[in-house]
Amino acid sequence: MAGSKDISKENLSNELHGKSGGALAAYRGKVLGNKASFLQLLRFELAAVFCMNLGGGLGYLLRKKMLAPLFQRCGKSLILGKGLVLRKPGHIMLGDNVAIDDFVMLDGCCEEEPAIRIGDNAVVSKGCVIQAKTGSLFVGENCDIGAHTVLTSVSGISLAPSVLIAANCYIGGARYHFEDMAAPIMNQGIYSRGPISIGEGSWIGASATILDGVTIGKGCVIGAGSLVTADIPDYGVAVGVPAKVIRSRE
């Protein structure tokens, strides 16, 4: 496809079952990365058993104490909710006063370092998926990501400071080749039209979808339920499927 880039991604089943070294090595590689030490794995396992799902203030305190050393960088006043799913925290940087709500997945499986950066005072609400698959993912200062939103980075996702995202949004992803009629689509490989960028102070309405290769400018408004497949200029107000600019805030 014109303007697109093929993405090399290992089959998940091979990643889980096809590694040499046995099940423990595959588990360590998926959860913490192959460079993780036995002590880091032990710390993670103790946290998983004793405090990942522990409620109340004691749960917050124990998760911070036990998990913070596993991150590449972790700022002060970190809040980690219960039910956290953590993958390769050594690829993740967290700023000061970051709040991660209950049942969030933070997946830094991309080999870029840091795979995920979350800036100061950012909030990630309940049930979100923040996933750096094959591209890095940056969440700027003061961003607020609504409940059950999925950010999955293939070619890169960047949220400038103070981006507000409502609940149930989907941002990122890639596309499968499907030209070969004889092969299952899931086996034909993926490609991406490029990174996603959302400008400072923009507001993304509930259940909006933003696909790869899109740049949303500064101070934009994306209407609830919209499907964004093309760039939106600064201060644009866009709605619909596909989203069209209906006016400018200027």
Short mmCIF file of C-alpha atoms in Angstrom, two decimals:
data_model
loop_
_atom_site.label_atom_id
_atom_site.label_comp_id
_atom_site.label_asym_id
_atom_site.label_seq_id
_atom_site.Cartn_x
_atom_site.Cartn_y
_atom_site.Cartn_z
CA MET A 1 0.00 0.00 0.00
CA ALA A 2 1.29 3.49 -0.87
CA GLY A 3 2.84 5.31 2.06
CA SER A 4 2.68 2.25 4.28
CA LYS A 5 5.36 0.24 6.04
CA ASP A 6 5.41 -3.49 6.70
CA ILE A 7 5.79 -4.35 10.39
CA SER A 8 7.76 -7.32 11.63
CA LYS A 9 5.94 -8.93 14.54
CA GLU A 10 6.44 -12.36 16.04
CA ASN A 11 3.46 -14.66 16.20
CA LEU A 12 2.09 -14.61 19.77
CA SER A 13 1.83 -18.39 19.98
CA ASN A 14 5.49 -18.76 19.01
CA GLU A 15 6.41 -16.09 21.54
CA LEU A 16 4.64 -17.98 24.31
CA HIS A 17 5.47 -21.58 23.38
CA GLY A 18 8.26 -21.61 20.82
CA LYS A 19 11.14 -20.29 22.92
CA SER A 20 14.04 -22.47 23.99
CA GLY A 21 14.68 -22.79 27.70
CA GLY A 22 11.26 -24.03 28.76
CA ALA A 23 8.11 -22.49 30.15
CA LEU A 24 9.85 -20.47 32.88
CA ALA A 25 12.15 -18.77 30.38
CA ALA A 26 9.20 -17.95 28.10
CA TYR A 27 7.26 -16.55 31.05
CA ARG A 28 10.16 -14.41 32.26
CA GLY A 29 10.77 -13.11 28.75
CA LYS A 30 7.13 -12.12 28.25
CA VAL A 31 6.63 -10.56 31.66
CA LEU A 32 9.96 -8.89 32.41
CA GLY A 33 12.17 -9.40 29.37
CA ASN A 34 15.03 -11.81 28.82
CA LYS A 35 17.52 -9.54 30.60
CA ALA A 36 15.61 -9.61 33.89
CA SER A 37 17.43 -11.13 36.82
CA PHE A 38 16.13 -13.90 39.07
CA LEU A 39 15.71 -11.35 41.89
CA GLN A 40 13.58 -9.13 39.68
CA LEU A 41 11.43 -12.10 38.76
CA LEU A 42 11.12 -13.05 42.43
CA ARG A 43 10.07 -9.47 43.32
CA PHE A 44 7.43 -9.51 40.58
CA GLU A 45 6.09 -12.90 41.65
CA LEU A 46 5.85 -11.86 45.31
CA ALA A 47 3.96 -8.74 44.28
CA ALA A 48 1.63 -10.81 42.09
CA VAL A 49 0.83 -13.16 44.95
CA PHE A 50 0.56 -10.74 47.86
CA CYS A 51 -0.53 -7.31 46.65
CA MET A 52 -1.58 -7.08 42.96
CA ASN A 53 -5.24 -7.50 43.93
CA LEU A 54 -5.05 -6.18 47.48
CA GLY A 55 -7.58 -3.42 48.15
CA GLY A 56 -7.36 -0.32 50.29
CA GLY A 57 -4.46 1.89 51.21
CA LEU A 58 -2.26 -1.06 52.15
CA GLY A 59 -2.57 -2.39 48.60
CA TYR A 60 -1.50 0.94 47.10
CA LEU A 61 1.47 1.14 49.47
CA LEU A 62 2.70 -2.40 48.87
CA ARG A 63 2.32 -2.21 45.07
CA LYS A 64 4.34 0.98 44.97
CA LYS A 65 7.09 -0.40 47.20
CA MET A 66 7.37 -3.73 45.42
CA LEU A 67 6.84 -2.72 41.79
CA ALA A 68 8.44 0.73 41.52
CA PRO A 69 12.02 -0.69 41.38
CA LEU A 70 11.07 -2.76 38.33
CA PHE A 71 10.36 0.29 36.15
CA GLN A 72 13.07 1.95 34.08
CA ARG A 73 12.20 5.15 35.91
CA CYS A 74 9.52 5.87 38.48
CA GLY A 75 8.72 9.33 39.85
CA LYS A 76 7.36 10.27 43.24
CA SER A 77 3.79 9.82 44.48
CA LEU A 78 3.00 6.94 42.12
CA ILE A 79 -0.46 5.34 42.44
CA LEU A 80 -0.91 1.80 41.12
CA GLY A 81 -4.43 0.36 41.31
CA LYS A 82 -5.32 -3.26 41.94
CA GLY A 83 -5.52 -5.85 39.18
CA LEU A 84 -2.59 -4.25 37.35
CA VAL A 85 -1.25 -6.26 34.40
CA LEU A 86 2.41 -5.37 33.91
CA ARG A 87 4.62 -6.43 31.00
CA LYS A 88 8.30 -5.52 30.70
CA PRO A 89 8.28 -2.64 33.23
CA GLY A 90 12.00 -2.20 32.57
CA HIS A 91 10.96 -0.52 29.29
CA ILE A 92 8.54 1.89 31.02
CA MET A 93 9.20 5.37 32.48
CA LEU A 94 6.69 7.03 34.80
CA GLY A 95 6.83 10.68 35.85
CA ASP A 96 5.83 12.30 39.14
CA ASN A 97 2.26 12.03 40.45
CA VAL A 98 1.17 9.44 37.87
CA ALA A 99 -2.09 7.67 38.76
CA ILE A 100 -2.85 4.25 37.27
CA ASP A 101 -6.37 3.05 38.15
CA ASP A 102 -7.59 -0.52 38.73
CA PHE A 103 -7.29 -3.28 36.11
CA VAL A 104 -5.00 -1.38 33.73
CA MET A 105 -2.51 -3.13 31.43
CA LEU A 106 0.88 -1.49 30.93
CA ASP A 107 2.69 -3.45 28.23
CA GLY A 108 6.16 -2.25 27.24
CA CYS A 109 6.92 -5.16 24.93
CA CYS A 110 8.43 -2.92 22.21
CA GLU A 111 12.21 -3.22 22.22
CA GLU A 112 12.67 0.57 22.02
CA GLU A 113 13.69 2.09 25.33
CA PRO A 114 11.70 3.55 26.80
CA ALA A 115 8.83 1.77 25.11
CA ILE A 116 6.32 3.73 27.21
CA ARG A 117 6.76 7.16 28.79
CA ILE A 118 3.99 8.64 30.92
CA GLY A 119 4.52 12.25 31.96
CA ASP A 120 3.96 14.05 35.25
CA ASN A 121 0.40 14.27 36.62
CA ALA A 122 -1.05 11.92 34.00
CA VAL A 123 -4.11 9.82 34.85
CA VAL A 124 -4.89 6.42 33.32
CA SER A 125 -8.41 5.36 34.26
CA LYS A 126 -9.90 1.97 35.05
CA GLY A 127 -9.53 -0.88 32.57
CA CYS A 128 -7.27 0.87 30.05
CA VAL A 129 -4.75 -0.91 27.82
CA ILE A 130 -1.52 1.04 27.28
CA GLN A 131 0.49 -1.12 24.92
CA ALA A 132 3.71 -0.48 23.01
CA LYS A 133 3.63 -3.41 20.59
CA THR A 134 6.27 -2.57 17.98
CA GLY A 135 6.45 1.21 18.40
CA SER A 136 7.00 3.57 21.32
CA LEU A 137 4.16 5.26 23.18
CA PHE A 138 4.36 8.68 24.83
CA VAL A 139 1.73 10.18 27.13
CA GLY A 140 2.44 13.83 27.92
CA GLU A 141 2.08 15.74 31.16
CA ASN A 142 -1.41 16.25 32.57
CA CYS A 143 -3.07 13.86 30.10
CA ASP A 144 -6.28 12.21 31.26
CA ILE A 145 -7.16 8.88 29.63
CA GLY A 146 -10.74 7.70 30.16
CA ALA A 147 -11.88 4.29 31.33
CA HIS A 148 -11.49 1.25 29.04
CA THR A 149 -9.55 3.14 26.40
CA VAL A 150 -7.04 1.19 24.30
CA LEU A 151 -3.77 2.73 23.10
CA THR A 152 -1.84 0.17 21.07
CA SER A 153 1.29 1.47 19.36
CA VAL A 154 2.62 -0.18 16.22
CA SER A 155 4.46 2.71 14.53
CA GLY A 156 4.36 5.10 17.48
CA ILE A 157 1.77 7.08 19.44
CA SER A 158 2.41 10.50 20.93
CA LEU A 159 -0.02 12.44 23.14
CA ALA A 160 1.06 16.03 23.74
CA PRO A 161 0.45 17.55 27.19
CA SER A 162 -3.10 18.01 28.49
CA VAL A 163 -4.86 15.70 26.03
CA LEU A 164 -8.27 14.60 27.35
CA ILE A 165 -9.57 11.22 26.15
CA ALA A 166 -13.05 10.06 27.10
CA ALA A 167 -14.02 6.46 27.83
CA ASN A 168 -13.96 3.50 25.42
CA CYS A 169 -11.73 5.04 22.76
CA TYR A 170 -9.38 3.07 20.49
CA ILE A 171 -6.17 4.69 19.27
CA GLY A 172 -3.56 2.93 17.18
CA GLY A 173 -3.36 -0.49 15.66
CA ALA A 174 -2.26 -1.58 12.21
CA ARG A 175 -3.68 -3.31 9.13
CA TYR A 176 -3.39 -6.85 7.83
CA HIS A 177 -2.46 -7.73 4.29
CA PHE A 178 -5.25 -9.79 2.70
CA GLU A 179 -4.21 -10.13 -0.94
CA ASP A 180 -3.47 -13.87 -0.77
CA MET A 181 -6.77 -15.69 -1.07
CA ALA A 182 -5.22 -19.05 -0.08
CA ALA A 183 -3.73 -17.94 3.24
CA PRO A 184 -5.50 -16.93 6.45
CA ILE A 185 -5.44 -13.16 6.83
CA MET A 186 -3.83 -13.49 10.26
CA ASN A 187 -0.79 -15.11 8.61
CA GLN A 188 -0.25 -12.53 5.84
CA GLY A 189 1.58 -9.93 7.91
CA ILE A 190 0.72 -6.42 9.03
CA TYR A 191 1.53 -2.93 7.83
CA SER A 192 1.09 0.59 9.17
CA ARG A 193 0.47 3.98 7.59
CA GLY A 194 2.65 5.62 10.23
CA PRO A 195 2.61 7.04 13.76
CA ILE A 196 -0.27 8.77 15.49
CA SER A 197 0.12 12.23 17.02
CA ILE A 198 -2.46 14.13 19.09
CA GLY A 199 -1.77 17.79 19.77
CA GLU A 200 -1.74 19.67 23.05
CA GLY A 201 -5.05 20.36 24.72
CA SER A 202 -7.17 18.25 22.37
CA TRP A 203 -10.33 16.47 23.49
CA ILE A 204 -11.24 13.04 22.13
CA GLY A 205 -14.91 12.15 22.67
CA ALA A 206 -16.23 8.85 23.99
CA SER A 207 -15.87 5.74 21.80
CA ALA A 208 -13.86 7.54 19.12
CA THR A 209 -11.43 5.53 16.99
CA ILE A 210 -8.17 7.03 15.69
CA LEU A 211 -6.29 4.93 13.15
CA ASP A 212 -2.60 4.73 12.29
CA GLY A 213 -0.96 7.49 10.28
CA VAL A 214 -3.20 10.26 11.66
CA THR A 215 -2.06 13.61 13.06
CA ILE A 216 -4.57 15.54 15.15
CA GLY A 217 -3.55 19.12 15.73
CA LYS A 218 -3.51 21.35 18.78
CA GLY A 219 -6.75 22.09 20.59
CA CYS A 220 -8.94 19.82 18.47
CA VAL A 221 -12.30 18.31 19.37
CA ILE A 222 -13.18 14.84 18.07
CA GLY A 223 -16.85 13.99 18.44
CA ALA A 224 -18.09 10.93 20.28
CA GLY A 225 -18.15 7.80 18.14
CA SER A 226 -16.09 9.34 15.34
CA LEU A 227 -13.67 7.37 13.14
CA VAL A 228 -10.58 9.45 12.37
CA THR A 229 -8.75 8.27 9.25
CA ALA A 230 -7.17 11.55 8.07
CA ASP A 231 -5.31 14.48 9.62
CA ILE A 232 -7.23 17.14 11.57
CA PRO A 233 -5.82 20.71 11.58
CA ASP A 234 -5.23 22.77 14.72
CA TYR A 235 -8.45 23.71 16.55
CA GLY A 236 -10.59 21.63 14.21
CA VAL A 237 -13.90 20.17 15.37
CA ALA A 238 -14.43 16.86 13.61
CA VAL A 239 -17.32 14.38 13.76
CA GLY A 240 -18.63 11.38 11.86
CA VAL A 241 -17.59 8.12 10.20
CA PRO A 242 -15.21 8.91 8.68
CA ALA A 243 -14.60 12.09 10.66
CA LYS A 244 -14.93 15.40 8.81
CA VAL A 245 -14.03 18.87 10.07
CA ILE A 246 -17.29 20.80 10.55
CA ARG A 247 -15.82 23.99 11.96
CA SER A 248 -12.78 25.55 13.60
CA ARG A 249 -12.58 26.71 17.19
CA GLU A 250 -10.69 29.74 15.91
#
